[in-house]
PDB file of C-alpha atoms and ligand atoms in Angstrom:
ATOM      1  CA  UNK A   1      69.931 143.926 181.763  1.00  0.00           C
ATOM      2  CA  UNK A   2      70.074 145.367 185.286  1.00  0.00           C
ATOM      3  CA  UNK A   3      67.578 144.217 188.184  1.00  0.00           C
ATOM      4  CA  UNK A   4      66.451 146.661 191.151  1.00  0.00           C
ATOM      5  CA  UNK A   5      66.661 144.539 193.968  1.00  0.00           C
ATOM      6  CA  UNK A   6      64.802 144.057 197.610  1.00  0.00           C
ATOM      7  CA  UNK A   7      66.782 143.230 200.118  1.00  0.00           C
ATOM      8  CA  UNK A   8      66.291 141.658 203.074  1.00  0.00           C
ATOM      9  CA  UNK A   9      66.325 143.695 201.478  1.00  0.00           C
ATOM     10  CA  UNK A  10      48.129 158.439 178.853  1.00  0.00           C
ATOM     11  CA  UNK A  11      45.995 160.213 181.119  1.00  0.00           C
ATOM     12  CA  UNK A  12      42.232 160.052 180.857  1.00  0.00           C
ATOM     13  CA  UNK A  13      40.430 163.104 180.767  1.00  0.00           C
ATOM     14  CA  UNK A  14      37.564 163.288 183.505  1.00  0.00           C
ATOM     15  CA  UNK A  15      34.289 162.706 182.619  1.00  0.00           C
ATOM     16  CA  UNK A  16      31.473 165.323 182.534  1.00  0.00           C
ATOM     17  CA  UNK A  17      29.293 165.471 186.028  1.00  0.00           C
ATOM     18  CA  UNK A  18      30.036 163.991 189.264  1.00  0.00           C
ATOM     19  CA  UNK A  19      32.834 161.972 189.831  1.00  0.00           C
ATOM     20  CA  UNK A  20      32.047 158.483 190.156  1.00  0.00           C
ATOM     21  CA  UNK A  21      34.209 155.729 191.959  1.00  0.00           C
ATOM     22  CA  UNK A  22      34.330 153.211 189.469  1.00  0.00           C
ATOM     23  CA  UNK A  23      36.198 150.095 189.764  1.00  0.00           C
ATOM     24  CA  UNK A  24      39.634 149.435 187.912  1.00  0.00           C
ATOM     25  CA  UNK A  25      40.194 146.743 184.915  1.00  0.00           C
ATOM     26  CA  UNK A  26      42.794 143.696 186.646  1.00  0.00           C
ATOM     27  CA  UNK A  27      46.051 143.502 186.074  1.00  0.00           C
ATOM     28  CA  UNK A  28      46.854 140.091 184.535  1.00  0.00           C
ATOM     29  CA  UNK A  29      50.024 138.801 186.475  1.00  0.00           C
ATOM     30  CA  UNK A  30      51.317 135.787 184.613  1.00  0.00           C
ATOM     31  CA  UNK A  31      53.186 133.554 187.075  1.00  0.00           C
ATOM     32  CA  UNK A  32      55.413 131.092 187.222  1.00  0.00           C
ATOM     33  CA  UNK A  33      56.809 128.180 189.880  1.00  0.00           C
ATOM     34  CA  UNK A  34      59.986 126.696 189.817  1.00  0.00           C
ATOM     35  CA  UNK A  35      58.620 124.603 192.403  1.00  0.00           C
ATOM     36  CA  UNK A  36      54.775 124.382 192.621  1.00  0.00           C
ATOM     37  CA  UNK A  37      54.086 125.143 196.036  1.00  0.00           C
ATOM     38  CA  UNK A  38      50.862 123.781 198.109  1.00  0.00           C
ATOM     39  CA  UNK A  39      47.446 125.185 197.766  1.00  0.00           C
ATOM     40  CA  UNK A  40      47.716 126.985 201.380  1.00  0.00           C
ATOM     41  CA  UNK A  41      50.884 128.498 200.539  1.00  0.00           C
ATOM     42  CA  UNK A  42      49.558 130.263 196.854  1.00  0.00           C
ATOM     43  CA  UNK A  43      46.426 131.008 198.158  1.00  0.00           C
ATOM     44  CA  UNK A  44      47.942 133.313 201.174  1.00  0.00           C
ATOM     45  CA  UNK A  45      50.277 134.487 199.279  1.00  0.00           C
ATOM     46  CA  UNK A  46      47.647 136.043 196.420  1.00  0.00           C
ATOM     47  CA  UNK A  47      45.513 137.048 199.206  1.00  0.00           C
ATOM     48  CA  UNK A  48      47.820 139.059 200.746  1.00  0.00           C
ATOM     49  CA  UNK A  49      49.168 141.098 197.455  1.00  0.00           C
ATOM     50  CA  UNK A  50      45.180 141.591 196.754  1.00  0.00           C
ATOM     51  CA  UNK A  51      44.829 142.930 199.904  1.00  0.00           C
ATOM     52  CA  UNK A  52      47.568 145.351 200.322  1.00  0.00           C
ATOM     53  CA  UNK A  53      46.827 146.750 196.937  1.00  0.00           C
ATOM     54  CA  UNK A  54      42.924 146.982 197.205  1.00  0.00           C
ATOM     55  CA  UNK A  55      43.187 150.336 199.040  1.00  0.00           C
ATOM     56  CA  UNK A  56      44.399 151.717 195.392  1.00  0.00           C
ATOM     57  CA  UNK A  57      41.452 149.843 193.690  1.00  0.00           C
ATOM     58  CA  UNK A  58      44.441 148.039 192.068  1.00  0.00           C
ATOM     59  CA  UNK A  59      42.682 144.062 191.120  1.00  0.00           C
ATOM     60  CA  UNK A  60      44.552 141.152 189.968  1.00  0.00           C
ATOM     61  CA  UNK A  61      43.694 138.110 187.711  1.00  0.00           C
ATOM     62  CA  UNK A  62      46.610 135.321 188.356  1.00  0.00           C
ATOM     63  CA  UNK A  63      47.477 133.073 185.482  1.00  0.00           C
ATOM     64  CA  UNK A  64      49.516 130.384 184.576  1.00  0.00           C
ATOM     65  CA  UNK A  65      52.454 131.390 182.200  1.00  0.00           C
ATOM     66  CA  UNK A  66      52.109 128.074 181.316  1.00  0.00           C
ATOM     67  CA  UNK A  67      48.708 127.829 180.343  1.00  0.00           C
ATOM     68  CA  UNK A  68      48.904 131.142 178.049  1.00  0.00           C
ATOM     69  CA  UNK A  69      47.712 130.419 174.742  1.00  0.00           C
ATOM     70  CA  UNK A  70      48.598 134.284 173.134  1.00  0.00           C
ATOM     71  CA  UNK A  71      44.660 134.860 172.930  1.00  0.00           C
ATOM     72  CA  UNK A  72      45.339 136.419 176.288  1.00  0.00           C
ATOM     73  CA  UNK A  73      43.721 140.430 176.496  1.00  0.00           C
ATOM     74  CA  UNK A  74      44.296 143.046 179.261  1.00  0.00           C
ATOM     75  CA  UNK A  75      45.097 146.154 179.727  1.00  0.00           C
ATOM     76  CA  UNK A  76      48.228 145.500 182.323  1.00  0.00           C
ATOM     77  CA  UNK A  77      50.619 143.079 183.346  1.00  0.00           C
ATOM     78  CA  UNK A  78      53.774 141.210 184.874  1.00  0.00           C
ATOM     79  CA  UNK A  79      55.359 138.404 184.323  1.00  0.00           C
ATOM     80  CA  UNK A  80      56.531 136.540 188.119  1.00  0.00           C
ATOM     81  CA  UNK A  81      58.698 133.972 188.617  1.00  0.00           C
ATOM     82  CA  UNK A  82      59.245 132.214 192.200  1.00  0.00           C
ATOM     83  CA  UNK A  83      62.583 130.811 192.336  1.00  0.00           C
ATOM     84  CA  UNK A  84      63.479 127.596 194.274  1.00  0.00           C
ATOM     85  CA  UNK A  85      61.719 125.667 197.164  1.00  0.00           C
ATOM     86  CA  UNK A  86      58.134 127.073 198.189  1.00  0.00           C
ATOM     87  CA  UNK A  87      56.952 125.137 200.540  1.00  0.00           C
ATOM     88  CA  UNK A  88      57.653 124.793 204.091  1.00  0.00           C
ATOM     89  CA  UNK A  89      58.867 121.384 204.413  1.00  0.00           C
ATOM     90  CA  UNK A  90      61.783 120.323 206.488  1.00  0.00           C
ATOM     91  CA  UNK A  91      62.701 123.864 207.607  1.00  0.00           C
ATOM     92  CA  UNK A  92      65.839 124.322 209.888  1.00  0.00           C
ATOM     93  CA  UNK A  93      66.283 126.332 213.077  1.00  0.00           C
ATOM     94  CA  UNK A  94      69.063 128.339 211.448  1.00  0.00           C
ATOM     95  CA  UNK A  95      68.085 131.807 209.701  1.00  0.00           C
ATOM     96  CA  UNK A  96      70.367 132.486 206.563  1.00  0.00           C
ATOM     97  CA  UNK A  97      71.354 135.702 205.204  1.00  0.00           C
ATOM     98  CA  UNK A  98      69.556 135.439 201.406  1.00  0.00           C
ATOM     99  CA  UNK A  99      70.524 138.203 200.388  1.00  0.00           C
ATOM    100  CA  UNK A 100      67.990 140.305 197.709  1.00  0.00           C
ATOM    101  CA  UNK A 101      64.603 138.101 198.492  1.00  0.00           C
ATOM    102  CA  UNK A 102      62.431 139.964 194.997  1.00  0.00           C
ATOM    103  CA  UNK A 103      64.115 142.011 192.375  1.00  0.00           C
ATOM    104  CA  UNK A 104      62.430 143.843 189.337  1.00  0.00           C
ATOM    105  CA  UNK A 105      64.597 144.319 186.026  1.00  0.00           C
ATOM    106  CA  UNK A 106      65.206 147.322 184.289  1.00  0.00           C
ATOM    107  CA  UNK A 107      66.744 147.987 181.029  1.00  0.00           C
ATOM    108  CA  UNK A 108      68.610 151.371 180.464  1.00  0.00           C
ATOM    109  CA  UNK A 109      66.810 152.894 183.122  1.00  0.00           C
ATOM    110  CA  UNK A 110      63.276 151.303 182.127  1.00  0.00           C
ATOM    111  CA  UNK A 111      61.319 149.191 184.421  1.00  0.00           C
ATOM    112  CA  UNK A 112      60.324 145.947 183.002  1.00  0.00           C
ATOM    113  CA  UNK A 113      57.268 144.042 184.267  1.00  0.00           C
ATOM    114  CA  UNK A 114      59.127 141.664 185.165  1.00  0.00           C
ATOM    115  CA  UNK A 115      60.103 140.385 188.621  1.00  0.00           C
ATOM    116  CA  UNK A 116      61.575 137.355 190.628  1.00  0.00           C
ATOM    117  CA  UNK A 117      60.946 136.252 194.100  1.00  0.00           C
ATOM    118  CA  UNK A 118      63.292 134.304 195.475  1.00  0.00           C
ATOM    119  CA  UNK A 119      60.957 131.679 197.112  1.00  0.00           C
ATOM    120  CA  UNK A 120      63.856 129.798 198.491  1.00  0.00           C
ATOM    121  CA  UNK A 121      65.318 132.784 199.858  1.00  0.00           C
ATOM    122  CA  UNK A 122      62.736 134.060 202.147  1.00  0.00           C
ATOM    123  CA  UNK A 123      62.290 130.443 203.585  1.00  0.00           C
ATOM    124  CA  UNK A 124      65.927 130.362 204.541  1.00  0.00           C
ATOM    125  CA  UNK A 125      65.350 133.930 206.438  1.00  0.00           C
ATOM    126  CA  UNK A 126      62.082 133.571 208.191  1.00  0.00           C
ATOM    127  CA  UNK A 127      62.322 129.434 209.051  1.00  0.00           C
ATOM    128  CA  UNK A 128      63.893 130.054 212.200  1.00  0.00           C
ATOM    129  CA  UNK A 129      60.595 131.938 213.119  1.00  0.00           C
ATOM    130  CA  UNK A 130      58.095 129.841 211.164  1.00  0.00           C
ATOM    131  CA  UNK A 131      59.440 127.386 213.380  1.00  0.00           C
ATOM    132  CA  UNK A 132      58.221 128.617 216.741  1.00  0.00           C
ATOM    133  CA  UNK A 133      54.606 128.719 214.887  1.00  0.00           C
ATOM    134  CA  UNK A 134      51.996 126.255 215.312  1.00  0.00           C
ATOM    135  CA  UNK A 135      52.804 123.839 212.519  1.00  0.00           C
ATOM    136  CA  UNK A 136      49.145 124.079 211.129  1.00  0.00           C
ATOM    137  CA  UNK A 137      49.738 128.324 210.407  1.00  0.00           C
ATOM    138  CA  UNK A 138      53.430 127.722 209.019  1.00  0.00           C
ATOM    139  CA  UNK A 139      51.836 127.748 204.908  1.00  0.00           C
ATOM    140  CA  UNK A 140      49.851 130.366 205.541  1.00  0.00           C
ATOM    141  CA  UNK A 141      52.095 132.972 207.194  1.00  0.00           C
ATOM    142  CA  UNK A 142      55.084 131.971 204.525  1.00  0.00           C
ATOM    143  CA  UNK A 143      52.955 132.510 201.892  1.00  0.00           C
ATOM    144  CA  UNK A 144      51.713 136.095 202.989  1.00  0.00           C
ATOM    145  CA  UNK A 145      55.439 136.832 203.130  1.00  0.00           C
ATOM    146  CA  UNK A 146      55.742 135.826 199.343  1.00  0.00           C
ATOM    147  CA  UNK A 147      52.994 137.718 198.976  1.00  0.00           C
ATOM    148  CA  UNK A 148      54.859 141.152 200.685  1.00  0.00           C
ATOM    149  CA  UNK A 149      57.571 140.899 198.479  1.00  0.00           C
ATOM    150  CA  UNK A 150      55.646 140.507 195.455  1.00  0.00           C
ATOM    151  CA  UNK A 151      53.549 143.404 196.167  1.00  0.00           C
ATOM    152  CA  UNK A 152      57.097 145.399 196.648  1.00  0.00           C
ATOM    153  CA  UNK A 153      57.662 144.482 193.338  1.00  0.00           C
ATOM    154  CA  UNK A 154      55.002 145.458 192.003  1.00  0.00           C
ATOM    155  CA  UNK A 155      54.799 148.617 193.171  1.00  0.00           C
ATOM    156  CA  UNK A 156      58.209 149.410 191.373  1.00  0.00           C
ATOM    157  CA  UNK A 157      56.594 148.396 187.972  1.00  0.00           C
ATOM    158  CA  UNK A 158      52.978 149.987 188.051  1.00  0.00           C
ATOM    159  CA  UNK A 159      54.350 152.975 190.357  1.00  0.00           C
ATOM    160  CA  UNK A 160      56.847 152.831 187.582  1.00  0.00           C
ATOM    161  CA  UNK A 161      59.251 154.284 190.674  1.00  0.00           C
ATOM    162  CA  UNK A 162      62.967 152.884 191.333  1.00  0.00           C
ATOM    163  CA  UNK A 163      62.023 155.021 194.841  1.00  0.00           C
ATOM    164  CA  UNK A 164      62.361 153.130 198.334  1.00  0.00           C
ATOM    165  CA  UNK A 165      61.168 154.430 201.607  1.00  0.00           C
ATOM    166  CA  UNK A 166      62.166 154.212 205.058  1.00  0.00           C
ATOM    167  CA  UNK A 167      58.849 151.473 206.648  1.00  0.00           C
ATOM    168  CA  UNK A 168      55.945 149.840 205.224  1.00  0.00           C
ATOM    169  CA  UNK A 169      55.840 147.945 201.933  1.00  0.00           C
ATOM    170  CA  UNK A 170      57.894 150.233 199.955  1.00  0.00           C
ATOM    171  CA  UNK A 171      61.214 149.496 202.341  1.00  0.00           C
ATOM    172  CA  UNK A 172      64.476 148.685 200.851  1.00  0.00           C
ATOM    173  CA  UNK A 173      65.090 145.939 203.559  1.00  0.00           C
ATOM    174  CA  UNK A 174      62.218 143.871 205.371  1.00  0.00           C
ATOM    175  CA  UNK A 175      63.163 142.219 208.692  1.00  0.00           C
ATOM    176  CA  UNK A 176      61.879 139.069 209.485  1.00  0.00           C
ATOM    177  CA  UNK A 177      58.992 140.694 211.661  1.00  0.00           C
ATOM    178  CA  UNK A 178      58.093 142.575 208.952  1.00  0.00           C
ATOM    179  CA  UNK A 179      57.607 139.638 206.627  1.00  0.00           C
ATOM    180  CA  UNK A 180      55.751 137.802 209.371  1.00  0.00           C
ATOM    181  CA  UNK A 181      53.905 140.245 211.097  1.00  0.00           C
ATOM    182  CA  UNK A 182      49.757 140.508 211.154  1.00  0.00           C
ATOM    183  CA  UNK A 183      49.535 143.576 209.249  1.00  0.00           C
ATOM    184  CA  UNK A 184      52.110 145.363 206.475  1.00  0.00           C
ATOM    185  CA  UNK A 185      50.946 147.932 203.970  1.00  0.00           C
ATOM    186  CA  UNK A 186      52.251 150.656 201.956  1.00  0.00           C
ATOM    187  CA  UNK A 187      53.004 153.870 203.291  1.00  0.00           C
ATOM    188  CA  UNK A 188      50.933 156.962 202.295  1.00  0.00           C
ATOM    189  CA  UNK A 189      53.802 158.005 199.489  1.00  0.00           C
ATOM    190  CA  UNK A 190      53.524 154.806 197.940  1.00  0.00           C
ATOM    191  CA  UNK A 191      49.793 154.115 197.879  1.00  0.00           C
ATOM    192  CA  UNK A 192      49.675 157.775 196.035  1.00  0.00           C
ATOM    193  CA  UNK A 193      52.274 156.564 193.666  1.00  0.00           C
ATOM    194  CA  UNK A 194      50.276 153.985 193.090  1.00  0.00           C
ATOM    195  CA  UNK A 195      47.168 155.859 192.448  1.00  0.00           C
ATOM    196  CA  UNK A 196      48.523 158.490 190.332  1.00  0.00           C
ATOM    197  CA  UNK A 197      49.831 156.499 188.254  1.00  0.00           C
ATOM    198  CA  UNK A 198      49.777 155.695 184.414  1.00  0.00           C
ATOM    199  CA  UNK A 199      49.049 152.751 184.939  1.00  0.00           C
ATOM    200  CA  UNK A 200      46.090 153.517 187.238  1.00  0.00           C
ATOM    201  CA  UNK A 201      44.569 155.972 184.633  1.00  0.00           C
ATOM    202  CA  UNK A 202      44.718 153.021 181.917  1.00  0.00           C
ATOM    203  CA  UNK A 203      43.061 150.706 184.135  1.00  0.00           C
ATOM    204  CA  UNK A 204      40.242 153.054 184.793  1.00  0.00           C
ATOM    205  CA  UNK A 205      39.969 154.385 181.389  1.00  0.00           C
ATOM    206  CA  UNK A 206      39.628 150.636 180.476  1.00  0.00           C
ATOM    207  CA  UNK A 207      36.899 149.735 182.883  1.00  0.00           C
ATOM    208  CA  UNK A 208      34.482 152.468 181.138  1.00  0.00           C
TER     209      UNK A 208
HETATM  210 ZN1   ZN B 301      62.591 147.787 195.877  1.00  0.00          ZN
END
């Protein structure tokens, strides 16, 4: 099995009539913590991957691997795991090089919905900076990075694209700016990836 890495680093026929905006089914992302992180920290981190994906209509429900029973339905989904330390506890004023911070795996050429994010990894790049932050916004502003890389990620499996670009969300690289900056979105070539996809089609066709 190969991954596709981040570095720092069907379709439905239209209906008769007028066309009507109608709103998507969710995505079910199934998630996983090697290390539970703190309320602040999840919560920022799904906000932000909602809202960088709801100009594509794209909606999320966010469950528990753990808690799946198999009785689970929906029309879409991933599978996430964070790896390592995700919280923002006894950070250092040295920035390390992690290496890949989110990777997606592929097998002969498929994308898998599947992805890591290396929790631990973007904490080691961006603590330096988290560090000149008011203590009280550290959680929130490390968990809206999480929350960039997962979206990166997830563009690669419901864009079903191995394609990079050169800013926004679909980068091959972030800086630590990037991850920590006010605003980050997807560039006009990914959002209509995004929105042209299969996967977009099933998700309307499903919401009918
Ligand atoms: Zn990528």
């Amino acid at each position: 099995m190969k991954a596709l890495f981040l570095g720092l680093m069907l379709a439905a026929l239209p209906a008769f009539g007028e066309h009507q905006e109608t709103s998507l089914a969710p995505i079910a992302l199934y998630i996983r913590f090697q290390q539970e992180p703190p309320l602040a920290v999840a919560e920022a981190l799904q906000d932000e991957v909602n809202s960088i994906m709801a100009p594509m209509g794209l909606r999320f429900t966010w469950r528990a691997l753990a808690g799946v029973s198999g009785s689970e339905v929906s029309v879409e989904l991933a599978v996430i795991t964070f790896k390592g330390t995700c919280d923002v506890a006894g950070l250092s004023p040295h920035s390390s090089n992690p290496g890949p911070l989110g990777w997606t795996h592929l097998s002969h050429g498929v994308i898998l919905p599947f992805a890591e994010v290396d929790c631990q990894g973007i904490r080691g790049f961006i603590q330096k900076k988290l560090l000149t932050m008011p203590a009280a916004d550290r959680e929130e502003a490390y968990g809206r990075a999480l929350g960039r890389v997962l979206a990166h990620e997830l563009y690669h499996i419901f864009a079903n694209t191995t394609r990079h670009n050169s800013c926004g969300v679909g980068k091959s690289k972030y800086t630590v700016q990037e991850l920590l900056s006010p605003e980050f979105q997807f560039e006009e070539r990914e959002s209509l990836a995004l929105k042209t996809s299969n996967t977009h089609a099933a998700l309307e066709w499903a919401a009918r």
